[in-house]
Amino acid sequence: MQLTTMIAKQIVERSMKIIKHSVNVMDEYGVIIGSGDPSRLNCRHEGAILAINENREVEIDYSTAQQLRGVKAGINLPIVFQNKVIGVVGISGKPSEIQQYGELVKMTAELIIEQAALMTEIQWSKRHKEELVLQLIQPSDLNTQQLYSIAERLELDLNQPRIATIIKVDSFNGENLSLSHLQKLVHLLEYPERDNLVAISSVTLNEVVVLKPITLTDTGWNRSHEEKRIRQLFQRISHDEKFTIKIALGDYFPNLEGLAQSYMTAKATMSTANAKNRILFFQDNKLPVLINGLKSDTWRMEQLKQPIINLQKADPKGILFKTLKAFFNHNCDSAQTCKSLHIHRNTLRYRLDKINKETSLDINKINDSTYLYLALLMSNK
């Protein structure tokens, strides 16, 4: 740990709130880097050099001060961090009058330094954890052994089963979004400690990625447990009321390489699924997510959408389109469809026959019905 001018300034300001004497802070070379008397900054303090070299308190009276360079009457005490002298704190004044403050100011200085060192260590660990998360979800130049080695130094368990979750921050009541909103979300995800691995994946898109630990069961991973935690997160955010979120959870894939696959499913779910929903599971949106990849294959996309295009041309008021959508939304259940549309069964039968005619597909045949359903899904994009 090295004394900086910022730390020295904190020591001076806090100490001089306690005592009414000028306080100086010298670095390991005896140079004044913080002082209640700005005119003394950057001066070499010979009394501090003596305190450093001999690791002891050095008292300087007025007569002695006249013989030393850059020195005034007072006391100088070595600042010790991890059993090493890294600087000196001095109090100006008559030694007999300020002796009682010496240990207090020295303790204040060392506590500030310990706090600064701890914050530096926390920030270092946090930054490297974020870098590791990004290495795990994206193509990386590091191999599996290197990733495990980094995780071990950070005291992280990569053998813990995890799924990737993308959380998008949205504005609330017209609030302008900023980096501070993303940082607030990261803090909420990291505390209380739940072994989440968190990183800001895109400042532009206001997205945070979380590698969430999960509990595996005989039928997969415990979804209900994650839903409970998500509801808790929404409740905590609602107290802030400055932003809201949308969450997309990917699927689970074994092994370390599976985290990148999980992230891909979460990302595809976020970009594909119904925008009205705030919580999105890949498992609930598998078909829309999987066929969404056809968007980049133009001719297949056009062929897939053609039945709906034909239907819309013959249906300017959208009645047939609305009926078809309701029919599929109710799992092809005629009774439920009629109830939702407030129509008679004969009216539904007439409309479905009309749909068959305009699309040249028979909704009662599995292949044609599947074709229509996929066409409808793509037409909603």
PDB file of C-alpha atoms in Angstrom, residues 78-286:
ATOM      1  CA  PRO A  78       5.587   6.657  11.684  1.00  0.00           C
ATOM      2  CA  ILE A  79       2.529   5.309   9.852  1.00  0.00           C
ATOM      3  CA  VAL A  80       2.639   1.516   9.832  1.00  0.00           C
ATOM      4  CA  PHE A  81       0.691  -0.713   7.443  1.00  0.00           C
ATOM      5  CA  GLN A  82       1.137  -4.481   7.525  1.00  0.00           C
ATOM      6  CA  ASN A  83       4.261  -4.113   9.704  1.00  0.00           C
ATOM      7  CA  LYS A  84       5.893  -1.718   7.254  1.00  0.00           C
ATOM      8  CA  VAL A  85       6.483   2.032   7.648  1.00  0.00           C
ATOM      9  CA  ILE A  86       4.869   3.711   4.642  1.00  0.00           C
ATOM     10  CA  GLY A  87       4.969   7.328   5.782  1.00  0.00           C
ATOM     11  CA  VAL A  88       4.759   9.751   8.696  1.00  0.00           C
ATOM     12  CA  VAL A  89       2.032  11.853  10.272  1.00  0.00           C
ATOM     13  CA  GLY A  90       3.116  15.031  12.043  1.00  0.00           C
ATOM     14  CA  ILE A  91       1.412  17.520  14.354  1.00  0.00           C
ATOM     15  CA  SER A  92       2.739  21.084  14.539  1.00  0.00           C
ATOM     16  CA  GLY A  93       3.027  22.734  17.942  1.00  0.00           C
ATOM     17  CA  LYS A  94       4.841  22.590  21.249  1.00  0.00           C
ATOM     18  CA  PRO A  95       5.576  18.887  21.903  1.00  0.00           C
ATOM     19  CA  SER A  96       4.448  18.984  25.527  1.00  0.00           C
ATOM     20  CA  GLU A  97       1.079  20.429  24.479  1.00  0.00           C
ATOM     21  CA  ILE A  98       0.329  18.095  21.561  1.00  0.00           C
ATOM     22  CA  GLN A  99       1.784  14.850  22.927  1.00  0.00           C
ATOM     23  CA  GLN A 100      -1.680  13.707  24.022  1.00  0.00           C
ATOM     24  CA  TYR A 101      -2.922  13.847  20.399  1.00  0.00           C
ATOM     25  CA  GLY A 102      -0.085  11.854  18.860  1.00  0.00           C
ATOM     26  CA  GLU A 103      -1.431   8.311  19.142  1.00  0.00           C
ATOM     27  CA  LEU A 104      -4.956   9.468  18.294  1.00  0.00           C
ATOM     28  CA  VAL A 105      -3.848  11.056  15.012  1.00  0.00           C
ATOM     29  CA  LYS A 106      -1.587   8.094  14.213  1.00  0.00           C
ATOM     30  CA  MET A 107      -4.487   5.686  14.778  1.00  0.00           C
ATOM     31  CA  THR A 108      -6.775   7.835  12.619  1.00  0.00           C
ATOM     32  CA  ALA A 109      -4.222   7.792   9.805  1.00  0.00           C
ATOM     33  CA  GLU A 110      -3.707   4.043   9.951  1.00  0.00           C
ATOM     34  CA  LEU A 111      -7.460   3.360  10.028  1.00  0.00           C
ATOM     35  CA  ILE A 112      -7.988   5.528   6.937  1.00  0.00           C
ATOM     36  CA  ILE A 113      -5.188   3.678   5.158  1.00  0.00           C
ATOM     37  CA  GLU A 114      -6.589   0.264   6.105  1.00  0.00           C
ATOM     38  CA  GLN A 115      -9.997   1.328   4.817  1.00  0.00           C
ATOM     39  CA  ALA A 116      -8.468   2.584   1.558  1.00  0.00           C
ATOM     40  CA  ALA A 117      -6.546  -0.671   1.122  1.00  0.00           C
ATOM     41  CA  LEU A 118      -9.700  -2.703   1.737  1.00  0.00           C
ATOM     42  CA  MET A 119     -11.669  -0.654  -0.809  1.00  0.00           C
ATOM     43  CA  THR A 120      -8.870  -1.079  -3.346  1.00  0.00           C
ATOM     44  CA  GLU A 121      -8.905  -4.828  -2.806  1.00  0.00           C
ATOM     45  CA  ILE A 122     -12.695  -4.954  -3.135  1.00  0.00           C
ATOM     46  CA  GLN A 123     -12.608  -2.905  -6.344  1.00  0.00           C
ATOM     47  CA  TRP A 124      -9.822  -5.088  -7.759  1.00  0.00           C
ATOM     48  CA  SER A 125     -11.775  -8.244  -6.971  1.00  0.00           C
ATOM     49  CA  LYS A 126     -15.006  -6.787  -8.382  1.00  0.00           C
ATOM     50  CA  ARG A 127     -13.339  -5.693 -11.625  1.00  0.00           C
ATOM     51  CA  HIS A 128     -11.727  -9.080 -12.166  1.00  0.00           C
ATOM     52  CA  LYS A 129     -14.983 -10.898 -11.407  1.00  0.00           C
ATOM     53  CA  GLU A 130     -16.725  -8.816 -14.061  1.00  0.00           C
ATOM     54  CA  GLU A 131     -13.958  -9.589 -16.551  1.00  0.00           C
ATOM     55  CA  LEU A 132     -14.265 -13.299 -15.765  1.00  0.00           C
ATOM     56  CA  VAL A 133     -18.044 -13.243 -16.301  1.00  0.00           C
ATOM     57  CA  LEU A 134     -17.592 -11.628 -19.728  1.00  0.00           C
ATOM     58  CA  GLN A 135     -14.927 -14.222 -20.594  1.00  0.00           C
ATOM     59  CA  LEU A 136     -17.342 -17.005 -19.650  1.00  0.00           C
ATOM     60  CA  ILE A 137     -20.286 -15.821 -21.766  1.00  0.00           C
ATOM     61  CA  GLN A 138     -18.424 -14.700 -24.881  1.00  0.00           C
ATOM     62  CA  PRO A 139     -15.780 -16.258 -27.137  1.00  0.00           C
ATOM     63  CA  SER A 140     -12.560 -16.152 -25.119  1.00  0.00           C
ATOM     64  CA  ASP A 141      -8.853 -16.477 -25.828  1.00  0.00           C
ATOM     65  CA  LEU A 142      -8.514 -18.266 -22.487  1.00  0.00           C
ATOM     66  CA  ASN A 143      -8.836 -22.025 -22.205  1.00  0.00           C
ATOM     67  CA  THR A 144     -10.806 -23.881 -19.525  1.00  0.00           C
ATOM     68  CA  GLN A 145      -7.785 -24.378 -17.275  1.00  0.00           C
ATOM     69  CA  GLN A 146      -6.963 -20.659 -17.351  1.00  0.00           C
ATOM     70  CA  LEU A 147     -10.557 -19.716 -16.506  1.00  0.00           C
ATOM     71  CA  TYR A 148     -10.586 -22.129 -13.564  1.00  0.00           C
ATOM     72  CA  SER A 149      -7.265 -20.697 -12.377  1.00  0.00           C
ATOM     73  CA  ILE A 150      -8.639 -17.138 -12.414  1.00  0.00           C
ATOM     74  CA  ALA A 151     -11.772 -18.262 -10.586  1.00  0.00           C
ATOM     75  CA  GLU A 152      -9.687 -19.995  -7.920  1.00  0.00           C
ATOM     76  CA  ARG A 153      -7.725 -16.792  -7.232  1.00  0.00           C
ATOM     77  CA  LEU A 154     -11.025 -14.953  -6.872  1.00  0.00           C
ATOM     78  CA  GLU A 155     -12.371 -17.733  -4.604  1.00  0.00           C
ATOM     79  CA  LEU A 156     -15.200 -18.551  -7.018  1.00  0.00           C
ATOM     80  CA  ASP A 157     -16.637 -22.011  -7.604  1.00  0.00           C
ATOM     81  CA  LEU A 158     -17.157 -22.594 -11.333  1.00  0.00           C
ATOM     82  CA  ASN A 159     -18.366 -26.138 -10.680  1.00  0.00           C
ATOM     83  CA  GLN A 160     -21.564 -24.695  -9.214  1.00  0.00           C
ATOM     84  CA  PRO A 161     -24.377 -25.179 -11.798  1.00  0.00           C
ATOM     85  CA  ARG A 162     -25.497 -21.802 -13.138  1.00  0.00           C
ATOM     86  CA  ILE A 163     -27.781 -20.252 -15.727  1.00  0.00           C
ATOM     87  CA  ALA A 164     -27.258 -16.958 -17.520  1.00  0.00           C
ATOM     88  CA  THR A 165     -29.800 -14.222 -16.892  1.00  0.00           C
ATOM     89  CA  ILE A 166     -30.003 -10.905 -18.717  1.00  0.00           C
ATOM     90  CA  ILE A 167     -31.592  -7.983 -16.905  1.00  0.00           C
ATOM     91  CA  LYS A 168     -32.493  -4.912 -18.917  1.00  0.00           C
ATOM     92  CA  VAL A 169     -32.992  -1.605 -17.099  1.00  0.00           C
ATOM     93  CA  ASP A 170     -35.906   0.528 -18.345  1.00  0.00           C
ATOM     94  CA  SER A 171     -36.796   4.087 -17.415  1.00  0.00           C
ATOM     95  CA  PHE A 172     -39.653   4.696 -15.016  1.00  0.00           C
ATOM     96  CA  ASN A 173     -41.916   7.767 -15.138  1.00  0.00           C
ATOM     97  CA  GLY A 174     -39.660   9.426 -17.710  1.00  0.00           C
ATOM     98  CA  GLU A 175     -36.536   9.084 -15.567  1.00  0.00           C
ATOM     99  CA  ASN A 176     -33.378   9.388 -17.668  1.00  0.00           C
ATOM    100  CA  LEU A 177     -31.215   6.292 -17.382  1.00  0.00           C
ATOM    101  CA  SER A 178     -27.545   6.544 -16.519  1.00  0.00           C
ATOM    102  CA  LEU A 179     -24.656   4.316 -15.488  1.00  0.00           C
ATOM    103  CA  SER A 180     -25.659   4.871 -11.860  1.00  0.00           C
ATOM    104  CA  HIS A 181     -28.897   2.941 -12.459  1.00  0.00           C
ATOM    105  CA  LEU A 182     -26.925  -0.042 -13.759  1.00  0.00           C
ATOM    106  CA  GLN A 183     -24.570   0.192 -10.790  1.00  0.00           C
ATOM    107  CA  LYS A 184     -27.535   0.306  -8.398  1.00  0.00           C
ATOM    108  CA  LEU A 185     -28.929  -2.841 -10.012  1.00  0.00           C
ATOM    109  CA  VAL A 186     -25.548  -4.580  -9.740  1.00  0.00           C
ATOM    110  CA  HIS A 187     -25.460  -3.723  -6.027  1.00  0.00           C
ATOM    111  CA  LEU A 188     -28.957  -5.169  -5.520  1.00  0.00           C
ATOM    112  CA  LEU A 189     -27.882  -8.367  -7.276  1.00  0.00           C
ATOM    113  CA  GLU A 190     -24.701  -8.752  -5.235  1.00  0.00           C
ATOM    114  CA  TYR A 191     -26.159  -7.932  -1.807  1.00  0.00           C
ATOM    115  CA  PRO A 192     -27.279  -9.831   0.123  1.00  0.00           C
ATOM    116  CA  GLU A 193     -24.643 -12.334  -0.984  1.00  0.00           C
ATOM    117  CA  ARG A 194     -26.192 -15.144  -3.039  1.00  0.00           C
ATOM    118  CA  ASP A 195     -23.178 -16.282  -5.039  1.00  0.00           C
ATOM    119  CA  ASN A 196     -24.336 -14.355  -8.116  1.00  0.00           C
ATOM    120  CA  LEU A 197     -21.651 -13.544 -10.693  1.00  0.00           C
ATOM    121  CA  VAL A 198     -22.613 -10.128 -12.053  1.00  0.00           C
ATOM    122  CA  ALA A 199     -21.302  -7.889 -14.840  1.00  0.00           C
ATOM    123  CA  ILE A 200     -22.556  -4.945 -16.870  1.00  0.00           C
ATOM    124  CA  SER A 201     -22.709  -6.536 -20.315  1.00  0.00           C
ATOM    125  CA  SER A 202     -23.830  -3.465 -22.274  1.00  0.00           C
ATOM    126  CA  VAL A 203     -24.026   0.159 -21.157  1.00  0.00           C
ATOM    127  CA  THR A 204     -25.602   1.066 -24.509  1.00  0.00           C
ATOM    128  CA  LEU A 205     -28.435  -1.454 -24.106  1.00  0.00           C
ATOM    129  CA  ASN A 206     -28.638  -0.918 -20.314  1.00  0.00           C
ATOM    130  CA  GLU A 207     -28.130  -4.625 -19.715  1.00  0.00           C
ATOM    131  CA  VAL A 208     -26.604  -6.577 -16.855  1.00  0.00           C
ATOM    132  CA  VAL A 209     -25.759 -10.274 -17.050  1.00  0.00           C
ATOM    133  CA  VAL A 210     -25.975 -12.567 -14.030  1.00  0.00           C
ATOM    134  CA  LEU A 211     -24.644 -16.098 -13.805  1.00  0.00           C
ATOM    135  CA  LYS A 212     -27.115 -17.367 -11.206  1.00  0.00           C
ATOM    136  CA  PRO A 213     -26.443 -20.479  -9.122  1.00  0.00           C
ATOM    137  CA  ILE A 214     -29.246 -23.017  -9.487  1.00  0.00           C
ATOM    138  CA  THR A 215     -30.377 -26.216  -7.812  1.00  0.00           C
ATOM    139  CA  LEU A 216     -30.571 -29.214 -10.128  1.00  0.00           C
ATOM    140  CA  THR A 217     -33.376 -31.762  -9.704  1.00  0.00           C
ATOM    141  CA  ASP A 218     -34.285 -34.992 -11.480  1.00  0.00           C
ATOM    142  CA  THR A 219     -36.434 -32.989 -13.905  1.00  0.00           C
ATOM    143  CA  GLY A 220     -34.003 -30.127 -14.504  1.00  0.00           C
ATOM    144  CA  TRP A 221     -33.310 -26.987 -12.471  1.00  0.00           C
ATOM    145  CA  ASN A 222     -35.530 -25.577  -9.747  1.00  0.00           C
ATOM    146  CA  ARG A 223     -37.476 -22.864 -11.554  1.00  0.00           C
ATOM    147  CA  SER A 224     -39.840 -22.027  -8.691  1.00  0.00           C
ATOM    148  CA  HIS A 225     -36.909 -21.094  -6.461  1.00  0.00           C
ATOM    149  CA  GLU A 226     -35.637 -18.623  -9.072  1.00  0.00           C
ATOM    150  CA  GLU A 227     -39.114 -17.171  -9.601  1.00  0.00           C
ATOM    151  CA  LYS A 228     -39.296 -16.447  -5.874  1.00  0.00           C
ATOM    152  CA  ARG A 229     -35.968 -14.607  -5.962  1.00  0.00           C
ATOM    153  CA  ILE A 230     -37.035 -12.624  -9.027  1.00  0.00           C
ATOM    154  CA  ARG A 231     -40.196 -11.459  -7.264  1.00  0.00           C
ATOM    155  CA  GLN A 232     -38.054 -10.362  -4.312  1.00  0.00           C
ATOM    156  CA  LEU A 233     -35.797  -8.391  -6.665  1.00  0.00           C
ATOM    157  CA  PHE A 234     -38.804  -6.638  -8.220  1.00  0.00           C
ATOM    158  CA  GLN A 235     -40.039  -5.692  -4.748  1.00  0.00           C
ATOM    159  CA  ARG A 236     -36.675  -4.230  -3.786  1.00  0.00           C
ATOM    160  CA  ILE A 237     -36.507  -2.215  -6.998  1.00  0.00           C
ATOM    161  CA  SER A 238     -40.087  -0.958  -6.600  1.00  0.00           C
ATOM    162  CA  HIS A 239     -39.029   0.903  -3.446  1.00  0.00           C
ATOM    163  CA  ASP A 240     -36.644   2.987  -5.554  1.00  0.00           C
ATOM    164  CA  GLU A 241     -39.216   3.830  -8.271  1.00  0.00           C
ATOM    165  CA  LYS A 242     -36.561   5.409 -10.509  1.00  0.00           C
ATOM    166  CA  PHE A 243     -36.222   2.492 -12.867  1.00  0.00           C
ATOM    167  CA  THR A 244     -37.778  -0.860 -13.674  1.00  0.00           C
ATOM    168  CA  ILE A 245     -36.402  -4.047 -15.197  1.00  0.00           C
ATOM    169  CA  LYS A 246     -37.097  -6.819 -17.660  1.00  0.00           C
ATOM    170  CA  ILE A 247     -35.545 -10.249 -17.058  1.00  0.00           C
ATOM    171  CA  ALA A 248     -34.762 -13.071 -19.481  1.00  0.00           C
ATOM    172  CA  LEU A 249     -33.521 -16.392 -18.078  1.00  0.00           C
ATOM    173  CA  GLY A 250     -31.641 -18.801 -20.325  1.00  0.00           C
ATOM    174  CA  ASP A 251     -31.577 -22.573 -20.196  1.00  0.00           C
ATOM    175  CA  TYR A 252     -29.131 -24.731 -18.252  1.00  0.00           C
ATOM    176  CA  PHE A 253     -26.248 -26.443 -20.046  1.00  0.00           C
ATOM    177  CA  PRO A 254     -23.651 -28.559 -18.218  1.00  0.00           C
ATOM    178  CA  ASN A 255     -19.916 -27.823 -18.082  1.00  0.00           C
ATOM    179  CA  LEU A 256     -18.137 -24.486 -18.215  1.00  0.00           C
ATOM    180  CA  GLU A 257     -18.776 -24.072 -21.941  1.00  0.00           C
ATOM    181  CA  GLY A 258     -22.488 -24.324 -21.199  1.00  0.00           C
ATOM    182  CA  LEU A 259     -22.493 -20.832 -19.657  1.00  0.00           C
ATOM    183  CA  ALA A 260     -21.952 -19.257 -23.085  1.00  0.00           C
ATOM    184  CA  GLN A 261     -24.811 -21.376 -24.476  1.00  0.00           C
ATOM    185  CA  SER A 262     -27.023 -20.354 -21.586  1.00  0.00           C
ATOM    186  CA  TYR A 263     -26.206 -16.699 -22.282  1.00  0.00           C
ATOM    187  CA  MET A 264     -27.123 -17.141 -25.957  1.00  0.00           C
ATOM    188  CA  THR A 265     -30.542 -18.544 -25.025  1.00  0.00           C
ATOM    189  CA  ALA A 266     -31.140 -15.700 -22.542  1.00  0.00           C
ATOM    190  CA  LYS A 267     -30.138 -13.083 -25.118  1.00  0.00           C
ATOM    191  CA  ALA A 268     -32.337 -14.645 -27.796  1.00  0.00           C
ATOM    192  CA  THR A 269     -35.240 -14.809 -25.352  1.00  0.00           C
ATOM    193  CA  MET A 270     -34.819 -11.139 -24.433  1.00  0.00           C
ATOM    194  CA  SER A 271     -34.895 -10.041 -28.082  1.00  0.00           C
ATOM    195  CA  THR A 272     -37.641 -12.430 -29.231  1.00  0.00           C
ATOM    196  CA  ALA A 273     -40.257 -12.950 -26.542  1.00  0.00           C
ATOM    197  CA  ASN A 274     -43.374 -10.882 -25.861  1.00  0.00           C
ATOM    198  CA  ALA A 275     -42.312  -7.339 -24.981  1.00  0.00           C
ATOM    199  CA  LYS A 276     -45.247  -6.947 -22.548  1.00  0.00           C
ATOM    200  CA  ASN A 277     -43.886  -9.575 -20.162  1.00  0.00           C
ATOM    201  CA  ARG A 278     -41.337  -8.447 -17.568  1.00  0.00           C
ATOM    202  CA  ILE A 279     -40.121 -11.968 -16.704  1.00  0.00           C
ATOM    203  CA  LEU A 280     -39.158 -14.256 -19.580  1.00  0.00           C
ATOM    204  CA  PHE A 281     -38.049 -17.884 -19.412  1.00  0.00           C
ATOM    205  CA  PHE A 282     -36.439 -19.573 -22.394  1.00  0.00           C
ATOM    206  CA  GLN A 283     -38.429 -22.708 -21.577  1.00  0.00           C
ATOM    207  CA  ASP A 284     -41.697 -20.784 -22.138  1.00  0.00           C
ATOM    208  CA  ASN A 285     -40.520 -19.296 -25.428  1.00  0.00           C
ATOM    209  CA  LYS A 286     -38.486 -22.061 -27.052  1.00  0.00           C
TER     210      LYS A 286
END
